[in-house]
Coordinates of C-alpha atoms and ligand atoms in Angstrom, one line a residue:
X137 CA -79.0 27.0 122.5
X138 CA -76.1 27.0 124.7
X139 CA -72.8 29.1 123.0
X140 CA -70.7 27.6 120.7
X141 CA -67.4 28.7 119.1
X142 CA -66.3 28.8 115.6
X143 CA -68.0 30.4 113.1
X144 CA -69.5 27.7 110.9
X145 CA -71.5 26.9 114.4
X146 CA -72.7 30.7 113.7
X147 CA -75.6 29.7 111.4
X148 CA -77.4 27.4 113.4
X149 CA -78.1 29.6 116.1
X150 CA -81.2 31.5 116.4
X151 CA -81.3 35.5 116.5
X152 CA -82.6 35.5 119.6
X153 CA -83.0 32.6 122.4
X154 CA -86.5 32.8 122.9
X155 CA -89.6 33.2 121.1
X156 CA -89.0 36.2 119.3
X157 CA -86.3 34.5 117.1
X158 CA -88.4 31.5 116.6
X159 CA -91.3 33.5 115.4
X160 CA -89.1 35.7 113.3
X161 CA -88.0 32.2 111.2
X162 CA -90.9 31.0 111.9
X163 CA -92.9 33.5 110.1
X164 CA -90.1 34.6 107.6
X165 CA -90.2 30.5 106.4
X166 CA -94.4 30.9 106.1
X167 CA -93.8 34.3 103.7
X168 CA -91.7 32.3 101.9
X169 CA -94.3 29.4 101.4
X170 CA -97.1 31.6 101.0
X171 CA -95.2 33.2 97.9
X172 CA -94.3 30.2 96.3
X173 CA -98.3 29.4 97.1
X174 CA -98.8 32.6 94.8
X175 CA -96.5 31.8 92.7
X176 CA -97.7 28.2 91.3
X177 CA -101.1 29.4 91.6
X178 CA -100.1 32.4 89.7
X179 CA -98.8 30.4 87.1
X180 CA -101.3 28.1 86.7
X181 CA -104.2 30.5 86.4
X182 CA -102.1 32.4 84.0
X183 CA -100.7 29.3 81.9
X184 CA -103.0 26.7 80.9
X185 CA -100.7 24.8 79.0
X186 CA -99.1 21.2 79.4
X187 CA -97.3 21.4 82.7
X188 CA -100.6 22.4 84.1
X189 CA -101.4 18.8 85.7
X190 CA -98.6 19.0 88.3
X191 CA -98.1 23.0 88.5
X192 CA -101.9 22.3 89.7
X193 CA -101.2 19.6 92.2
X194 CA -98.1 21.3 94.0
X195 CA -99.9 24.6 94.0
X196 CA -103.0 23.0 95.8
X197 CA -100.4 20.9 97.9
X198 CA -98.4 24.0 99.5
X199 CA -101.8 25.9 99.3
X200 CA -102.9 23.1 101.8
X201 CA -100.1 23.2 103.7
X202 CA -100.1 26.8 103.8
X203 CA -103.8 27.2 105.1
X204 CA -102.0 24.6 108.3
X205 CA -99.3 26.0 109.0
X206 CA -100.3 29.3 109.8
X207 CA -102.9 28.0 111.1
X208 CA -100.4 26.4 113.8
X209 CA -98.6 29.5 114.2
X210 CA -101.6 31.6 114.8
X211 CA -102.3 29.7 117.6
X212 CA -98.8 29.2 118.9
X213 CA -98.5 33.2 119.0
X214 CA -102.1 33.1 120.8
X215 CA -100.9 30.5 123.3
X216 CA -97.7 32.4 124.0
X217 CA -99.5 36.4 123.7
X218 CA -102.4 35.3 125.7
X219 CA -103.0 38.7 126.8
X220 CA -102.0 40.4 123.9
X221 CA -102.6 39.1 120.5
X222 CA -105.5 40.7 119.7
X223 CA -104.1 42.7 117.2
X224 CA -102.3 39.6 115.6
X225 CA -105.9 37.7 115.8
X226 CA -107.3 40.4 113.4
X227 CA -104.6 40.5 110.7
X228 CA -104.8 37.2 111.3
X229 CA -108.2 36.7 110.6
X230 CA -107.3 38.8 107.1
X231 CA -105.1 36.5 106.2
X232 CA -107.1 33.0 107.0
X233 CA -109.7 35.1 104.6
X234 CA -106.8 35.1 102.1
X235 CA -105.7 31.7 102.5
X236 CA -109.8 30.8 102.4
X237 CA -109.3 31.9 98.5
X238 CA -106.3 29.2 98.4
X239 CA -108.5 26.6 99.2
X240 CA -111.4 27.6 96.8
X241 CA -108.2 27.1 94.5
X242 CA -108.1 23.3 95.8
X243 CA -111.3 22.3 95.5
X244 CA -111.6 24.2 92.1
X245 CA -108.3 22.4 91.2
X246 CA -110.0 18.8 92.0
X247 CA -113.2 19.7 90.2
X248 CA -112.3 20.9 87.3
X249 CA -109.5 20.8 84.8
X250 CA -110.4 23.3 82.0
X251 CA -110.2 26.7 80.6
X252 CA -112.2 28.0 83.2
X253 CA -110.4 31.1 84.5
X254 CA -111.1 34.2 83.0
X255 CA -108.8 37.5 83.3
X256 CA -110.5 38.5 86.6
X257 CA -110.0 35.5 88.4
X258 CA -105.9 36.3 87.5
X259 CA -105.6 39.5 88.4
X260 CA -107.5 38.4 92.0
X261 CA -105.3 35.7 92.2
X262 CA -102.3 38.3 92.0
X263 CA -104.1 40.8 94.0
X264 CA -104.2 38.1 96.3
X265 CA -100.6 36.9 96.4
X266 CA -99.8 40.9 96.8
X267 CA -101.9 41.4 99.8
X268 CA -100.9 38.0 101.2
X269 CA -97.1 39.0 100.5
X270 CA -97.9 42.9 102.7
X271 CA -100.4 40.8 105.3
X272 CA -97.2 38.3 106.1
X273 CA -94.8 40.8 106.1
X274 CA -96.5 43.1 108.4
X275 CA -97.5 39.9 110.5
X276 CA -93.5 39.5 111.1
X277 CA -93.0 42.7 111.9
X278 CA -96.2 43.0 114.6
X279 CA -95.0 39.4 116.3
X280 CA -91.6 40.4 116.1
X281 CA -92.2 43.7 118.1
X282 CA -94.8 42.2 120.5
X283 CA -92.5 39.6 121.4
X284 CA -89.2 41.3 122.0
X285 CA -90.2 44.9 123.4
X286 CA -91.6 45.8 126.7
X287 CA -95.1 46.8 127.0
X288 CA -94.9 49.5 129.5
X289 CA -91.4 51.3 128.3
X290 CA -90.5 50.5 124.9
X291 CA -87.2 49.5 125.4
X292 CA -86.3 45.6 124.5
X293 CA -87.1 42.7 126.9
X294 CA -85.1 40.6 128.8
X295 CA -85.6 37.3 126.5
X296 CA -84.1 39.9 123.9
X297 CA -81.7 41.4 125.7
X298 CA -80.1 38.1 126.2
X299 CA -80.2 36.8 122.4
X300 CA -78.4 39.9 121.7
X301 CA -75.9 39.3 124.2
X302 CA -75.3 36.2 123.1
X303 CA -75.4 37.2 119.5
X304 CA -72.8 39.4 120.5
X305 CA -70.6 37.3 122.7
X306 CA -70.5 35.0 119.4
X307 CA -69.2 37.4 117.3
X308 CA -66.7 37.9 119.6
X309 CA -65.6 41.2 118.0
X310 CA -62.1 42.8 118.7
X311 CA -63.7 46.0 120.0
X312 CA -63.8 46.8 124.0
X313 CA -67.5 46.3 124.8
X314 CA -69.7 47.3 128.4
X315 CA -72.3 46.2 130.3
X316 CA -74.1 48.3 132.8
X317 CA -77.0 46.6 135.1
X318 CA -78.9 49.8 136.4
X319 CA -81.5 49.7 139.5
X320 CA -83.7 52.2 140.5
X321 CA -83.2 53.2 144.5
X322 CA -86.4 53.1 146.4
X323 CA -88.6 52.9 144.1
X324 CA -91.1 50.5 146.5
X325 CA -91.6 54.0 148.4
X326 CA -92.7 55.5 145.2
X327 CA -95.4 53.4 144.3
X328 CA -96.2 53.3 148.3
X329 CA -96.2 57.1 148.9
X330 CA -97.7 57.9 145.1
X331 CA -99.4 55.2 143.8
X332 CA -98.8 52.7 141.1
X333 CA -99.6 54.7 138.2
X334 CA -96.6 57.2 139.2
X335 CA -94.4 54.1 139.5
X336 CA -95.1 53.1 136.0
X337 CA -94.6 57.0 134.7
X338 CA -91.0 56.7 136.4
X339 CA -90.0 53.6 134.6
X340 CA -91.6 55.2 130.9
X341 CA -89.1 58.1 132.0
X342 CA -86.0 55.7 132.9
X343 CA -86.7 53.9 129.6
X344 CA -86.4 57.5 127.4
X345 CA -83.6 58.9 129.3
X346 CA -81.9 55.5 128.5
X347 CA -83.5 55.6 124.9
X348 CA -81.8 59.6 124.5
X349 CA -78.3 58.8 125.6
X350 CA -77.9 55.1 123.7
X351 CA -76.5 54.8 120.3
X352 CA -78.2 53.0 117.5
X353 CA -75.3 50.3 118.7
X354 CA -76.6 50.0 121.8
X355 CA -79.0 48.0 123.1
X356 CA -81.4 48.5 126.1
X357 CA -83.2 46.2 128.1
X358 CA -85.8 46.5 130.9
X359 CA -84.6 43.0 132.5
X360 CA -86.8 43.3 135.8
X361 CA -89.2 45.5 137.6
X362 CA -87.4 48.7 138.4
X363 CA -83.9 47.1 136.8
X364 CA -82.6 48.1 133.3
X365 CA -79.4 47.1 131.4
X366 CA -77.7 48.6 128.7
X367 CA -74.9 46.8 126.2
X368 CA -72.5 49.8 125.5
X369 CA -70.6 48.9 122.1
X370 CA -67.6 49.9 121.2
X371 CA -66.6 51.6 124.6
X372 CA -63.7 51.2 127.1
X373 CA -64.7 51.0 130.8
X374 CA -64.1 54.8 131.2
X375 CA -65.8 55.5 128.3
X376 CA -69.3 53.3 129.7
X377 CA -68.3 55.2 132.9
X378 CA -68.9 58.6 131.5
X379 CA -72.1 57.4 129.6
X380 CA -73.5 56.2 133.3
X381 CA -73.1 59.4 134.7
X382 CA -74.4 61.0 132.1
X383 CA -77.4 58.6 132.6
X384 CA -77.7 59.4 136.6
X385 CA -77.7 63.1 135.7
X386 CA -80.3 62.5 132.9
X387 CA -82.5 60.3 135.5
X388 CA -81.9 62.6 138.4
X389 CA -83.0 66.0 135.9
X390 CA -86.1 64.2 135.0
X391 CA -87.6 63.9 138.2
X392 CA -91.5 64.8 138.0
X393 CA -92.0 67.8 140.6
X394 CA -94.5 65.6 142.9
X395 CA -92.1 63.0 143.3
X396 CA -88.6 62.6 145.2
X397 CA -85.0 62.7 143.5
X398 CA -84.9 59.8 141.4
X399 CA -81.6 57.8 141.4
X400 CA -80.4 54.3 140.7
X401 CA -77.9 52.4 141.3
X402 CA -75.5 51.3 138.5
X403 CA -73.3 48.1 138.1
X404 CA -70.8 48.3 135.1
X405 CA -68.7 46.1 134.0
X406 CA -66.3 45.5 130.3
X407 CA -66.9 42.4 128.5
X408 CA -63.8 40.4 128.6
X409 CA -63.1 37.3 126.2
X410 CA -63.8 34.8 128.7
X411 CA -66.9 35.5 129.3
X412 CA -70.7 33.8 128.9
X413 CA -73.7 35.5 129.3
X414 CA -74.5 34.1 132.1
X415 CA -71.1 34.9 133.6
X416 CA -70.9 39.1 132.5
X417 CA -74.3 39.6 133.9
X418 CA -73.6 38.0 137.3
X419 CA -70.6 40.2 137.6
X420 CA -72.7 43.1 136.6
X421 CA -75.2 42.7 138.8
X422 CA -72.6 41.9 141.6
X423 CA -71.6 45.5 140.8
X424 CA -74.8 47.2 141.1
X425 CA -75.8 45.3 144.7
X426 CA -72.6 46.4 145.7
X427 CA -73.8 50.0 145.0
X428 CA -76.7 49.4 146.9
X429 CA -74.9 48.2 149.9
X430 CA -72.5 51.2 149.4
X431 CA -75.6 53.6 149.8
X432 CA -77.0 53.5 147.0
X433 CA -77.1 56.4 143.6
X434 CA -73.5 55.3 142.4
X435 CA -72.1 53.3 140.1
X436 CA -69.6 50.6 141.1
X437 CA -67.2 48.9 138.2
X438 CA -66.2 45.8 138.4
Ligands
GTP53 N1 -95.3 50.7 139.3 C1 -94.7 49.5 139.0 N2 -94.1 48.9 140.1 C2 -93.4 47.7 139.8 C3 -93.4 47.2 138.5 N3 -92.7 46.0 138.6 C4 -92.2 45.9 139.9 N4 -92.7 46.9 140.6 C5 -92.5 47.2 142.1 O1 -91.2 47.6 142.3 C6 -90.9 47.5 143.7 C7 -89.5 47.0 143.9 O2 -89.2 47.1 145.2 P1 -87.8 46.7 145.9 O3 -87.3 45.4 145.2 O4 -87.9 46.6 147.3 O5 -86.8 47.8 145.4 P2 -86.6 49.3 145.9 O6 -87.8 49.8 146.7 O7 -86.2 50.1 144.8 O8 -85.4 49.1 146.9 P3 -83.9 49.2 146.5 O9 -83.7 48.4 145.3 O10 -83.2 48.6 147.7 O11 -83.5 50.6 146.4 C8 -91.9 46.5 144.2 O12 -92.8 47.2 145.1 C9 -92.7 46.0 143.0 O13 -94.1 45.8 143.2 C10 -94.1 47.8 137.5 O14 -94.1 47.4 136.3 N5 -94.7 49.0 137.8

């Protein structure tokens, strides 16, 4: 969604641009559905009194529709994790097991119309809506992570990184605000000269030193191969400019022994009120090729 001023607009956009907002509402709206699944089936196992007819019918309804929906997101998170939603493909499996017990609520619901529940089948039934209530939460919480960090260094990922920016360029707070683009130099010859494997264990180490000197308002992104950014709240230009040498110190100390002095290249740049996404990052990353074509392990503001 492109940005939009005034804050009643505010509402209707998503947390994050891509598909880790979308799941997060996504998933959030099927916890809610799957409670109030519990809940009439709760109730109607517990009550069998006169507004059992429809109690029954809604509960087997949104049990239904329940049992499809996550159905549909199971396999939207395994057509977009291809690679990687293993994990989600067992909880998942879990919870179809779960919702399986919904369904032997529907058929029992259309067979029969009596007195037939004892105690135990209502204590399973709110066993079930308990585990279901964890299973889903968790569920959020595992898509969520899987779809807005990266794999290799923990920090957030681009498609993040730009949903917060947004988010924050919407909010359009009074306080100054940075963004540095960062770029490692060289790092081609590191993976020539040492092998891929080293290349990776130099981007884990650029991801903690950037992890140890951001605050919780901060946010970190790896947007590229060897190029990271960082949203520095709250800071004036020289301010960000301390925090990036700070950072170049940090990168340069944690040089493993068999390799050569890592350094990057920095691009910073303060958010001013004009400004789109699209436009802060261009100027930061116009900063941090000018630092490259300067020679490289500086920073150049903008
Ligand atoms: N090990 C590893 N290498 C990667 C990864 N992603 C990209 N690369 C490599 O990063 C290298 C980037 O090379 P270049 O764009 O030439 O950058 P550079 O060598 O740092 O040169 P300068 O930016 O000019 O200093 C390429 O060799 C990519 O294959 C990754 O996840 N792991």
């Amino acid at each position: 969604m492109q940005q939009q001023s005034g804050s009643n607009m505010r509402l209707w956009v998503l947390p994050s641009r891509g598909a880790g907002g979308a799941y997060f509402i996504g998933t959030g709206f099927l916890l809610l559905l799957n409670v109030l699944v519990s809940a009439f089936l709760t109730g109607w196992a517990l009550n069998q009194g006169q507004w059992q007819a429809g109690a029954e019918w809604l509960g087997a309804g949104l049990a239904f529709a329940s049992v499809v929906a996550v159905a549909f997101m199971y396999l939207l998170v395994s057509l977009i994790h291809l690679k990687r939603h293993i994990k989600v493909t067992v909880l998942f499996g879990l919870l179809l097991l779960q919702q399986a017990r919904y369904l032997d609520g529907l058929e029992q619901v259309l067979l029969f119309s009596g007195d037939w529940l004892d105690l135990t089948e209502d204590v399973l039934f709110l066993f079930g809506a308990i585990v279901l209530a964890v299973g889903m939460t968790l569920w959020v919480i595992l898509t969520y992570r899987l779809s807005t960090l990266d794999k290799l260094t923990r920090v957030h990922n681009r498609r993040y990184f730009e949903g917060a920016l947004q988010r924050y360029l919407l909010s359009r707070r009074q306080e100054a605000c940075c963004l540095l683009v960062m770029d490692l130099d060289d790092f081609k010859a590191i993976n020539d000269n040492h092998g891929h494997a080293s290349g990776d264990r130099v981007l884990k180490i650029l991801g903690e030193v950037l992890r140890q000197n951001a605050r919780r308002e901060d946010v970190i992104c790896r947007s590229g191969g060897e190029e990271f950014e960082m949203l520095l709240v709250g800071v004036s230009l020289a301010t960000a400019q301390q925090i990036a040498q700070r950072i170049m110190h940090c990168i340069k100390a944690a040089t493993p022994d068999d390799l050569p002095t890592l350094t990057a290249s920095m691009g910073l740049t303060s958010v001013l009120p004009e400004d789109d996404v699209d436009r802060l990052r261009s100027r930061a990353d116009k900063a941090m090729y000018m630092a490259k074509e300067q020679g490289k392990a500086r920073i150049v503001l903008l």
